Every structure is written in C-alpha cells, then in structure tokens.
Tab-separated table of C-alpha atoms in Angstrom:
chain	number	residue	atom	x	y	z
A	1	UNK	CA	-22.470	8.647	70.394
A	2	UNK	CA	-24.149	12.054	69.512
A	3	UNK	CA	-21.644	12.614	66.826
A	4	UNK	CA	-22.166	9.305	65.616
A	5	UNK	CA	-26.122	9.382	65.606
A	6	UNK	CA	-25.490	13.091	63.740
A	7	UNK	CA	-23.575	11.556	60.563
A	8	UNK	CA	-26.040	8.491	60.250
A	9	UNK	CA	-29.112	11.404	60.038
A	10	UNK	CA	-27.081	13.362	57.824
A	11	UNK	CA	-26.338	10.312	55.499
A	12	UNK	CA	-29.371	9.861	55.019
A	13	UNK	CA	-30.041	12.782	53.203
A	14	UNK	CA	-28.235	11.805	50.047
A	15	UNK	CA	-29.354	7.871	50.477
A	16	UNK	CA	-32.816	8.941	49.724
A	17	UNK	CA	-31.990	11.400	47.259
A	18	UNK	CA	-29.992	8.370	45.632
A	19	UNK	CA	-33.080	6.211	46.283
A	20	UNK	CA	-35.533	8.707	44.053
A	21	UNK	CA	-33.049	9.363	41.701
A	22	UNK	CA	-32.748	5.900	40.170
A	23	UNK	CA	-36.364	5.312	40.226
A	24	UNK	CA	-37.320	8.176	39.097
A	25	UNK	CA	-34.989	7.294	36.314
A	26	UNK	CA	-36.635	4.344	36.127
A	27	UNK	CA	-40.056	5.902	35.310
A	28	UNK	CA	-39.215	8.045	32.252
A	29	UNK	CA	-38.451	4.408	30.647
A	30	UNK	CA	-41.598	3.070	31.262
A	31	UNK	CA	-44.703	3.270	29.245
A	32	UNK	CA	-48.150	3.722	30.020
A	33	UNK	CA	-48.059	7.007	32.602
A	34	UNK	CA	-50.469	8.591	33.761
A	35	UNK	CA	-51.373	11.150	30.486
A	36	UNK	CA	-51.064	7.791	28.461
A	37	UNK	CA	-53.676	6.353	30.860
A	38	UNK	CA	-56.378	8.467	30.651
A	39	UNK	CA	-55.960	9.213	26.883
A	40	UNK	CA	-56.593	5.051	26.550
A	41	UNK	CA	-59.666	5.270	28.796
A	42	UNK	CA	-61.305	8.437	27.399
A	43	UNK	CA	-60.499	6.528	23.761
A	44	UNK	CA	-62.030	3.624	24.905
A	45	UNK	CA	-64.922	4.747	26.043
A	46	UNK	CA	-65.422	6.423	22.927
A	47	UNK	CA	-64.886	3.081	21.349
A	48	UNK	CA	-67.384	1.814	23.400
A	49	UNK	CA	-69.484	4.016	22.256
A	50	UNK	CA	-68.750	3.501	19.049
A	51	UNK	CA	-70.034	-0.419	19.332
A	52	UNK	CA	-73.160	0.916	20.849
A	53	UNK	CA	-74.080	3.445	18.684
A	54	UNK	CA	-72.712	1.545	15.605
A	55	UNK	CA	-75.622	-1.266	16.328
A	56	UNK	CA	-78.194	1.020	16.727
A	57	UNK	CA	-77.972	2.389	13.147
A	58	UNK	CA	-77.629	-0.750	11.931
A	59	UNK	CA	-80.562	-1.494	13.121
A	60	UNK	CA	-82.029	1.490	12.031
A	61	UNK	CA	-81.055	1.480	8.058
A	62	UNK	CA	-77.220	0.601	7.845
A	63	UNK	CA	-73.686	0.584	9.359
A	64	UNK	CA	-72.846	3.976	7.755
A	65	UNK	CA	-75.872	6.179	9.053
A	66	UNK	CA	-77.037	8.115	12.230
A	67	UNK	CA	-74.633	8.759	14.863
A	68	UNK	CA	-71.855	6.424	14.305
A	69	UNK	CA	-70.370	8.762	11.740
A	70	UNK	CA	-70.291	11.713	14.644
A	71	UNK	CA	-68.864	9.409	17.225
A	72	UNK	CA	-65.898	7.410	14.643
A	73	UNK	CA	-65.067	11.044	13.524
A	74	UNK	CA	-64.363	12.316	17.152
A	75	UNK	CA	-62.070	9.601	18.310
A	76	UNK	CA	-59.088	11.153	18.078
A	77	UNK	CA	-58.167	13.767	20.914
A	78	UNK	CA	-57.138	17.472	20.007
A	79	UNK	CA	-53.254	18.430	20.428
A	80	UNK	CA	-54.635	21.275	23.004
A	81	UNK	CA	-56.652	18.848	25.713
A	82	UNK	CA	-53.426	16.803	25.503
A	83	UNK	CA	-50.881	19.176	26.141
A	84	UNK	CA	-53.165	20.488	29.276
A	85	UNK	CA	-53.329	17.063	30.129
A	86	UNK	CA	-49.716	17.063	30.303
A	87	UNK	CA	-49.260	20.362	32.418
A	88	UNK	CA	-52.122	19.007	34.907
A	89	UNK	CA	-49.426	16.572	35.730
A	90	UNK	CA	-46.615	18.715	36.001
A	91	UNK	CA	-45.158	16.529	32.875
A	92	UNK	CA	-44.455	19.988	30.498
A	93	UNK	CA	-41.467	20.648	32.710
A	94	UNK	CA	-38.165	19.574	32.014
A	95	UNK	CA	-37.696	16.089	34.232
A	96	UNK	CA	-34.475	17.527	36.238
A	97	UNK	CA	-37.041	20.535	37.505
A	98	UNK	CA	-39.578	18.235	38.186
A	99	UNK	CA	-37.298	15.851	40.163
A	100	UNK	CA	-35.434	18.697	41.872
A	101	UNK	CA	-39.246	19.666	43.513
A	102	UNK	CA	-40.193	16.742	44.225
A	103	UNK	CA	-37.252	15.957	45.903
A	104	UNK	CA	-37.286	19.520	48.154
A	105	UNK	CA	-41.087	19.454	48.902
A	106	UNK	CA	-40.366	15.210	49.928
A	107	UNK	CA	-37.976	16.990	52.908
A	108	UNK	CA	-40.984	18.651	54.267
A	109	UNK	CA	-43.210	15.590	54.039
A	110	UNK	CA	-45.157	17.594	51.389
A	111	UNK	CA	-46.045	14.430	48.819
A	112	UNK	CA	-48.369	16.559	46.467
A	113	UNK	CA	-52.170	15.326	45.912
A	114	UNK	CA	-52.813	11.499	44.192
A	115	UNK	CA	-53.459	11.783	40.517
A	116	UNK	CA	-56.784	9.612	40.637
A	117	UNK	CA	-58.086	10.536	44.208
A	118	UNK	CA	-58.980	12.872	46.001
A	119	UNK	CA	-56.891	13.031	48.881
A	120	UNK	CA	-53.209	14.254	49.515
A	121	UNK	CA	-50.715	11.309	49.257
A	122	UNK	CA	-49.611	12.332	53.149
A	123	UNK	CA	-53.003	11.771	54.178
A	124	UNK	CA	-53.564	8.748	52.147
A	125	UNK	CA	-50.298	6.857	53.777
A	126	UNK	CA	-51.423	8.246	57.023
A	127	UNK	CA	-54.737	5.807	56.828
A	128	UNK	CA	-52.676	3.300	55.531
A	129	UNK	CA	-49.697	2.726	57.737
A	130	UNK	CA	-50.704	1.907	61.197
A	131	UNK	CA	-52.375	-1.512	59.062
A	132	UNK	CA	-48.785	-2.214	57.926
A	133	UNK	CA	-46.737	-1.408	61.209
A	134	UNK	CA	-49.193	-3.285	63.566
A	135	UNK	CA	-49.023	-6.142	60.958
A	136	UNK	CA	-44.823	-6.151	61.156
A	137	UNK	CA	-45.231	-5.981	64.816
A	138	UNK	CA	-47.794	-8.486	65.900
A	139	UNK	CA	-45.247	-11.054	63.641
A	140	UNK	CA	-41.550	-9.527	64.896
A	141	UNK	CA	-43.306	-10.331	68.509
A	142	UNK	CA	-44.525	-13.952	67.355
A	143	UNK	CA	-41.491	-14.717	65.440
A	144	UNK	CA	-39.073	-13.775	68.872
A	145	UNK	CA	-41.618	-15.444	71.073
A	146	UNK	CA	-41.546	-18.875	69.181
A	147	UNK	CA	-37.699	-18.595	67.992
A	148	UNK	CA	-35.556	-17.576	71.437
A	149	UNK	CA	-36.565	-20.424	72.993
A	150	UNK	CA	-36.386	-23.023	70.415
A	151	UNK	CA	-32.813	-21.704	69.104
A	152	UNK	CA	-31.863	-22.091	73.470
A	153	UNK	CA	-33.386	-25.262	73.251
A	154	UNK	CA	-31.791	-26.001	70.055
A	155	UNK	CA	-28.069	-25.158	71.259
A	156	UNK	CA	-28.630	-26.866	74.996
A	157	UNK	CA	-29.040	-29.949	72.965
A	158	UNK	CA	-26.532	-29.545	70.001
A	159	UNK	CA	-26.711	-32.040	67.575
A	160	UNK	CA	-29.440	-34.401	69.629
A	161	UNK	CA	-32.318	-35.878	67.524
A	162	UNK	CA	-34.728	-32.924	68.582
A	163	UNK	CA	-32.073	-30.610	67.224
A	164	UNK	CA	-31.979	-32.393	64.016
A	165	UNK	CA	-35.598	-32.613	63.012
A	166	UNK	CA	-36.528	-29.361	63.999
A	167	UNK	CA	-33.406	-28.041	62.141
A	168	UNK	CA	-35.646	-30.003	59.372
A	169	UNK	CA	-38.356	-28.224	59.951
A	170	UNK	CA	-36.696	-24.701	60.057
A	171	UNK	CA	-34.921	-25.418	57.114
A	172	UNK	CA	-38.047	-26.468	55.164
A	173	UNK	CA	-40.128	-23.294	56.329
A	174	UNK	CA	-37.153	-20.799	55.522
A	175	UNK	CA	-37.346	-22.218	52.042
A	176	UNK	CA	-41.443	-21.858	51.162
A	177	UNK	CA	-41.854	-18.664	50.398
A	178	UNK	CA	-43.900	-16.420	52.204
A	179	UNK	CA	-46.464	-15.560	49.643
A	180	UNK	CA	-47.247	-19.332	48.814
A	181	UNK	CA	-47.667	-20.456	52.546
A	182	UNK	CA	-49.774	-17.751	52.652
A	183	UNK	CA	-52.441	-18.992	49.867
A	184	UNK	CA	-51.976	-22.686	51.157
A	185	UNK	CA	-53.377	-21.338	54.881
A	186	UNK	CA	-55.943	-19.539	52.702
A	187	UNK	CA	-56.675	-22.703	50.911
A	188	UNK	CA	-56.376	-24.972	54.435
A	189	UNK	CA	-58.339	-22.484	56.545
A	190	UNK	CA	-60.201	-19.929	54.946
A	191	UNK	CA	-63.080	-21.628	53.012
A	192	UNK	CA	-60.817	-22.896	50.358
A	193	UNK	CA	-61.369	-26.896	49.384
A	194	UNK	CA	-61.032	-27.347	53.528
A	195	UNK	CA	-61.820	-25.733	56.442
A	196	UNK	CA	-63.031	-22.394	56.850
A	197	UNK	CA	-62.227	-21.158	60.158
A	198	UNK	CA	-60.561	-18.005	59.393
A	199	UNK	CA	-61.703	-14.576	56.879
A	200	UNK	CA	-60.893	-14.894	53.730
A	201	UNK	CA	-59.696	-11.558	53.663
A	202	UNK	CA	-59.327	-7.587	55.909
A	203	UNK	CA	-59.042	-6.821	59.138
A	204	UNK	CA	-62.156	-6.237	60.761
A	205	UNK	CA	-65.999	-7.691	59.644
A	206	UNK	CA	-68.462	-5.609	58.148
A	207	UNK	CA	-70.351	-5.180	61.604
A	208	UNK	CA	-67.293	-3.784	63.356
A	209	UNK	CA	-69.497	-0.890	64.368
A	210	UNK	CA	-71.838	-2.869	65.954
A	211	UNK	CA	-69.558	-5.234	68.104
A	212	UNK	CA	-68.226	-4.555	71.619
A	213	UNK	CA	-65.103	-3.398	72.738
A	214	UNK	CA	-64.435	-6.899	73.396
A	215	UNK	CA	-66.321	-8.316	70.735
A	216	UNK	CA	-63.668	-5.911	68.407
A	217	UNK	CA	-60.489	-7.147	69.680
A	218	UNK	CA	-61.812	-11.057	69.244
A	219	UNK	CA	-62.778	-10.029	65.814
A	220	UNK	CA	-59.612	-8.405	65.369
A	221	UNK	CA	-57.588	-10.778	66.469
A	222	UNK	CA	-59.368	-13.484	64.351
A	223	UNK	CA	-58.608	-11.678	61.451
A	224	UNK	CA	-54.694	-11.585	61.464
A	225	UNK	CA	-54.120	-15.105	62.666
A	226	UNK	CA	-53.655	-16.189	58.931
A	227	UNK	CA	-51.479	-13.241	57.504
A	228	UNK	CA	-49.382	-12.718	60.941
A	229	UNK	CA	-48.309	-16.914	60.698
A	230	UNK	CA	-47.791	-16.017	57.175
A	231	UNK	CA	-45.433	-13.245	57.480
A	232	UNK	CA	-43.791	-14.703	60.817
A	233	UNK	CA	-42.239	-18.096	59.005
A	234	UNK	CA	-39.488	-16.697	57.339
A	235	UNK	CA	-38.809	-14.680	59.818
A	236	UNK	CA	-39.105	-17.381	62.673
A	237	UNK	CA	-36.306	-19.299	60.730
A	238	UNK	CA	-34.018	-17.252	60.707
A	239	UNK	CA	-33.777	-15.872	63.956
A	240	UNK	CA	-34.083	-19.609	65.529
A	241	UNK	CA	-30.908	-20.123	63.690
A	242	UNK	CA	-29.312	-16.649	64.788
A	243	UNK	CA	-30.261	-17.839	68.461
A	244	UNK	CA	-29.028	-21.328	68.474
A	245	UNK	CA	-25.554	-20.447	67.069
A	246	UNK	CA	-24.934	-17.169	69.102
A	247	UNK	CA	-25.374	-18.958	72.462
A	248	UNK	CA	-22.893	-22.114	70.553
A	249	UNK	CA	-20.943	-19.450	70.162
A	250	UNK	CA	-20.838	-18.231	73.465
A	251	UNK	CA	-21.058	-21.637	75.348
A	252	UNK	CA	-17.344	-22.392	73.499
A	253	UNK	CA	-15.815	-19.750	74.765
A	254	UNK	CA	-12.901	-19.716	77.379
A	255	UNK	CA	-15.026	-17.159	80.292
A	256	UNK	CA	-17.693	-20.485	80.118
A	257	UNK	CA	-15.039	-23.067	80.678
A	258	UNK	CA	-13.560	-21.173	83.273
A	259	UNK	CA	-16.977	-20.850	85.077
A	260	UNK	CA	-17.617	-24.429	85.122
A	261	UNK	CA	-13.702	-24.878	86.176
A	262	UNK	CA	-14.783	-23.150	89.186
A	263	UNK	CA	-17.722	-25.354	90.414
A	264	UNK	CA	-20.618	-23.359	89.163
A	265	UNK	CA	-23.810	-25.536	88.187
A	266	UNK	CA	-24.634	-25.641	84.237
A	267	UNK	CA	-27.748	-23.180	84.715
A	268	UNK	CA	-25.924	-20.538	86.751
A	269	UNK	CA	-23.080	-20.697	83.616
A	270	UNK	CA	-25.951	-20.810	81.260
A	271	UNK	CA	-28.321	-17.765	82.954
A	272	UNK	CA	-25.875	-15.848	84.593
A	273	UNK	CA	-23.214	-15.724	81.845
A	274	UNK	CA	-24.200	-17.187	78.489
A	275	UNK	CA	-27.199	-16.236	78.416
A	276	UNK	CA	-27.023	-12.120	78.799
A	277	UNK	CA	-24.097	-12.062	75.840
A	278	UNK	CA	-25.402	-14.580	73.454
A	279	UNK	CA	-28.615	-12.095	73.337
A	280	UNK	CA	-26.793	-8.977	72.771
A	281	UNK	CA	-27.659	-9.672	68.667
A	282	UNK	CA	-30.991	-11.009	69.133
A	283	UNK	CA	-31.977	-7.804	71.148
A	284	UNK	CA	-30.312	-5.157	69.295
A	285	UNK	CA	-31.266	-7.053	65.637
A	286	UNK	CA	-35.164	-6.561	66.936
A	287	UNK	CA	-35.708	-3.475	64.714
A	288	UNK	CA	-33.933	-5.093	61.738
A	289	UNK	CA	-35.473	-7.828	62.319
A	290	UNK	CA	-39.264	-5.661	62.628
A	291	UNK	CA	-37.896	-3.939	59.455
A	292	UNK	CA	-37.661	-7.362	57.516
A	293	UNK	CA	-40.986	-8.770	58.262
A	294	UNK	CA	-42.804	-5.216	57.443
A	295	UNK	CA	-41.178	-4.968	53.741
A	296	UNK	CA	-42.086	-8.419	53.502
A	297	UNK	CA	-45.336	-8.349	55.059
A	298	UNK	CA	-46.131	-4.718	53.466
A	299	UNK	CA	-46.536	-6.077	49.525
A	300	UNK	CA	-46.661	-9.442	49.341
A	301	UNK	CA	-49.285	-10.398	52.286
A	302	UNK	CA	-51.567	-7.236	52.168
A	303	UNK	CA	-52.160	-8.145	48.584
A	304	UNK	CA	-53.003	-11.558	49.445
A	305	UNK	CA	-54.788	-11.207	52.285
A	306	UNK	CA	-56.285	-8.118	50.397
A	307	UNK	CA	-55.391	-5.994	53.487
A	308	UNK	CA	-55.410	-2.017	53.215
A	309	UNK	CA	-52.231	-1.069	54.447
A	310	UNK	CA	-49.441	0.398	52.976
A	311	UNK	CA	-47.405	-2.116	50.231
A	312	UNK	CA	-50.746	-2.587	48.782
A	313	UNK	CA	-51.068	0.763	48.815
A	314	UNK	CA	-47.257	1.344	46.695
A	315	UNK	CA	-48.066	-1.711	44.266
A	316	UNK	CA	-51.633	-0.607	43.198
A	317	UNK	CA	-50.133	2.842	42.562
A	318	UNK	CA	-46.915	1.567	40.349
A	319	UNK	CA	-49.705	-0.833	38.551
A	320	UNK	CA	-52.188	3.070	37.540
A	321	UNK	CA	-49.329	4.663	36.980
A	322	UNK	CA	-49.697	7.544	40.699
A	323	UNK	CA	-46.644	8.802	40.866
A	324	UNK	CA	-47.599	10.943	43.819
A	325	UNK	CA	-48.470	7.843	45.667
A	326	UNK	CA	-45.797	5.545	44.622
A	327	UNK	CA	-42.865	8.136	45.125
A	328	UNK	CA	-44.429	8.807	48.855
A	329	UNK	CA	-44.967	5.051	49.672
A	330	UNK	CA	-41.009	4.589	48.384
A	331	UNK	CA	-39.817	7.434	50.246
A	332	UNK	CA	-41.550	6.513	53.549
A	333	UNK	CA	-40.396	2.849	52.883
A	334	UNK	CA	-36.793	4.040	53.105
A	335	UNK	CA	-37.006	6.631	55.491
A	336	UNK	CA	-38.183	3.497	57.745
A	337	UNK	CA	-35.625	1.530	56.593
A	338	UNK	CA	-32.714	3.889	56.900
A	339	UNK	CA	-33.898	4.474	60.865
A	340	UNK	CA	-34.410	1.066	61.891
A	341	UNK	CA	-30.524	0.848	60.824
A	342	UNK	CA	-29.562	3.545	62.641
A	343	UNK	CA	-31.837	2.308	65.306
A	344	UNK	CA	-30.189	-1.147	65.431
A	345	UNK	CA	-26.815	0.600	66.312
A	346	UNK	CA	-28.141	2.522	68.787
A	347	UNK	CA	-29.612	-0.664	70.391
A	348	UNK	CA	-26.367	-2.299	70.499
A	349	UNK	CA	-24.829	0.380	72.588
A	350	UNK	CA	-27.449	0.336	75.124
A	351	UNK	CA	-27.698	-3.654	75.291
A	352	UNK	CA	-23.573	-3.364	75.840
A	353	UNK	CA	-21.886	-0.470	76.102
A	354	UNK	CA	-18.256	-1.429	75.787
A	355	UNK	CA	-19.591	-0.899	71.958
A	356	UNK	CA	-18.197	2.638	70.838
A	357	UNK	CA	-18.578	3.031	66.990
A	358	UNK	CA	-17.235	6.399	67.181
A	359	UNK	CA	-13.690	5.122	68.368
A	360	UNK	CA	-14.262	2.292	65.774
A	361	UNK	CA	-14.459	5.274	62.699
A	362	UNK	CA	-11.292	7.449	64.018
C-alpha cells in the first residue's frame, strides 16, 4: 500500500500543475486585471474630480475657467507610471516565466503578497479556512447522522408507503438547489417577510467578546443552523440513496440467504452480516463525501450567508482581479481535493482489507 500511496502523491504533482496551467491560461483572455483596475479607478477619480471642480467654476464665471482646465488636461496617465504599474505586478515578464515561478514558489506554499491588501495570501487563507472546513464538517456529520438511518430504514422496508414518500421527499430536496434553499430559510427564518429566529448573516455576534464560554458556543451554534441545513440537503440526498441501495444490495445476496437458511433471526442477518459490508462505501466515501459539501458549501453558502471563509474568499478575488489570492485559494482547493481522493482509498483498505489496489494495477 506504500507504493500505492507513493504514486497517488507523486500524481499529484502534475494534476496541479495541469490545474494552474489552464487557468492561468484562462486569465491572459480576460479583461479587466489588475493594472487595468487601478488605471479605471485613479481615472475615475479624476473624473470625479472633474464634475466637482467643473461646477465650481461654473459657478464662479463659466465652464471653461479656474481649475477644470488643470484637472481635464491631466486625465490621461503617463506611459512611465503605467509601465511601473505593470512591473509592480510582475506583468513585464514574459507569461511562461511568470507561470513557471509561480508554479515553483506554489510547491513551497509561498503564494506571494495580495495585490490590494496587506497581508501575504498564505496568511490570508490561513484566517480563512478553519470557517470553511468546520462549515463542511458540522454538515458531512449532519448529513451521515440524518441519512444512515433513513437509507436502513428505507431498504428494511423496500418499496412500503414510508419508502415511497420519503423517496418523494429526497428526490424533491436533491433537486432545489443549494443556493436557493438557502435564501428561502433566509427568507422563512431570518427576518425576511416571516420569522426571524436565526442571524441574518456571520458566525459569531458583535459581542462575542463579551459572552461566556458557554454563552459563545450557544451563539455559535445559533449562527450555523441556517447555512449547515443549507449545505447538508444535497448532500443528505444522496447519501440516503447510496445507503438504502448498498444494504438492497447486500440483503440479495447469496451469504444472506444462506444465513437465514440456517435459522438465524432477521436482526442477527441484518447486524451481524449486512450491516458491516453494506457500510464499507458509506464509511470509506466520508471524505468524498466531506469534500463535496465543502466545495459546495465554500462559494455558494459563504456568499449567501456572507460568511468569511474561504470560497468567499476565491470569488471576491476572481471578481478584483487578485491573482495572488485567487491562484492560492485554487491551489489549496485542489490540493484538498486531490487528498481527500487519495484519502478515500486509503479508507477503503482499512474498512476491508481484502482491498489491494496495488495487485489491482500489476
């Protein structure tokens, strides 16, 4: 298994190099970067000024007098301030020596410095992260805790009139989409035109500091009802479904027919036999499945929750244009990714381990 854990590292080397490469692609395409960005700002502002300074000499004596003559004929920026501009972001090198750094100082986690902050992008993800994992784990916990026993449930009583409505049910929630259920609990439950039990948005309250230990984890906790049910539905689906047709799966099998054959009651079949293989793929699929919800989770229910974490963080740097920031956030995203994968395998082999997927590859 060594060997095999070895190759899965070392393919991951030129996945994320494949994973830069096409965005970074990508990004020469599109307009508005950064040097575009803050040549439109500083030109507004002089337009701005402009208006200002414009109506105060027409209300001195005329539109053409006093300073708006200064101001109109300094609008345009000087070749020089742009082309420094342009080296301040590293954009007067060629793009295949820009990606080529990028891409060596990425392997030592070394992200460079956000264009419009102050702060390293390392330390910047840093804050961000433990918003996003905590998020993708309080739901991957919900979501098993809710859909084990319904899918058991579910399969016990194959094709019943329980396992038909709630089959419904499932069915209906898979297909809402995460990011609408989410403003309809914000409409239901967070002072919309309803109730208004829950924060409208964060984490934590603005008197955090002031609360008790307990008083925190209450607050806390009342703060991620909304997004965790939010980001959980999907998810909850799914795996309900996984659950009820791996232990169908298992109860048809010949080893279950021959336990019964031999006098052994249905819940010593079910719990001492059905039961331990048909949750070989829930249990191993938990970090896949943990991987789902926190992409989900990560863009679409931080930004509507307005929670500081780290898809929020990715989107609001693609939207200005940080390419520090938005080429760390995608590089951490599939670093993550690629290691939940690998982790996935790994958790197969120690749930069973008549799985060898180094004989499988010889």
């Amino acid at each position: 298994m060594g060997a095999y854990t070895l190759r899965r590292l070392l393919l991951m080397i030129p996945t994320l190099i494949g994973i830069m490469a096409v965005n970074f692609v990508l990004i020469q395409f599109v307009p508005g970067g950064p040097v575009e960005q803050v040549i439109a700002q500083l030109e507004d502002a002089g337009s701005a000024t402009d208006r200002i300074s414009g109506g105060g000499a027409e209300t001195a004596g005329g539109p053409n007098t006093g300073d708006a003559e200064i101001y109109k004929g300094g609008r345009g920026l000087p070749p020089e301030f742009i082309e420094e501009l342009e080296k301040q972001f590293g954009f007067d090198k060629p793009p295949i020596r820009r990606f080529l750094e990028m891409v060596l100082s990425y392997f030592t986690f070394d992200f460079g410095e956000s264009y419009f902050r102050s702060i390293t992008v390392l330390d910047l993800i840093l804050e961000k992260m433990p918003v996003s994992i905590t998020l993708g784990l309080w739901s991957t916990a919900l979501a098993y805790l809710i859909s084990i026993p319904l899918g058991i449930r579910k399969s016990v009583s194959d094709g019943s009139r329980f396992d038909t409505w709630s089959s419904g049910i499932i069915i209906a929630a898979y297909a809402v989409p995460s990011f609408l259920f989410a403003i309809l609990l914000l409409v239901l439950f967070a002072g919309g035109s309803y109730l208004q039990w829950f924060p409208l948005r964060g984490l934590i309250s603005d008197n955090w500091d002031q609360l008790s230990p307990l008083g925190k984890v209450q607050d806390y906790l009342w703060h991620i009802v909304l997004p965790v049910t939010a980001s959980t539905i999907g998810a909850f689906a799914t795996l309900t479904l996984l659950t009820k047709n791996s232990f169908l799966d298992e109860i048809n099998k010949q080893y279950v027919m021959t336990a019964r054959a031999k006098g052994l009651t249905e819940r010593r079949v079910f719990y001492g036999h059905v039961f331990r293989n048909a949750m070989l793929i829930i249990i191993a699929g938990f970090p896949g499945a943990f991987i789902g919800i926190f992409f989900g989770a990560s863009l679409i229910i931080e930004i509507v929750f307005s929670l500081d974490g780290l898809g929020r963080l990715g989107f609001e740097a693609a939207l200005n244009r940080d390419y520090p920031v938005f080429f760390g956030t995608l590089y951490i995203f599939g670093l993550i990714g690629l290691l939940a994968g690998l982790l996935s395998d790994l958790m197969y082999v120690i749930v069973d381990p008549r799985i060898d997927f180094e004989s499988r590859e010889t």
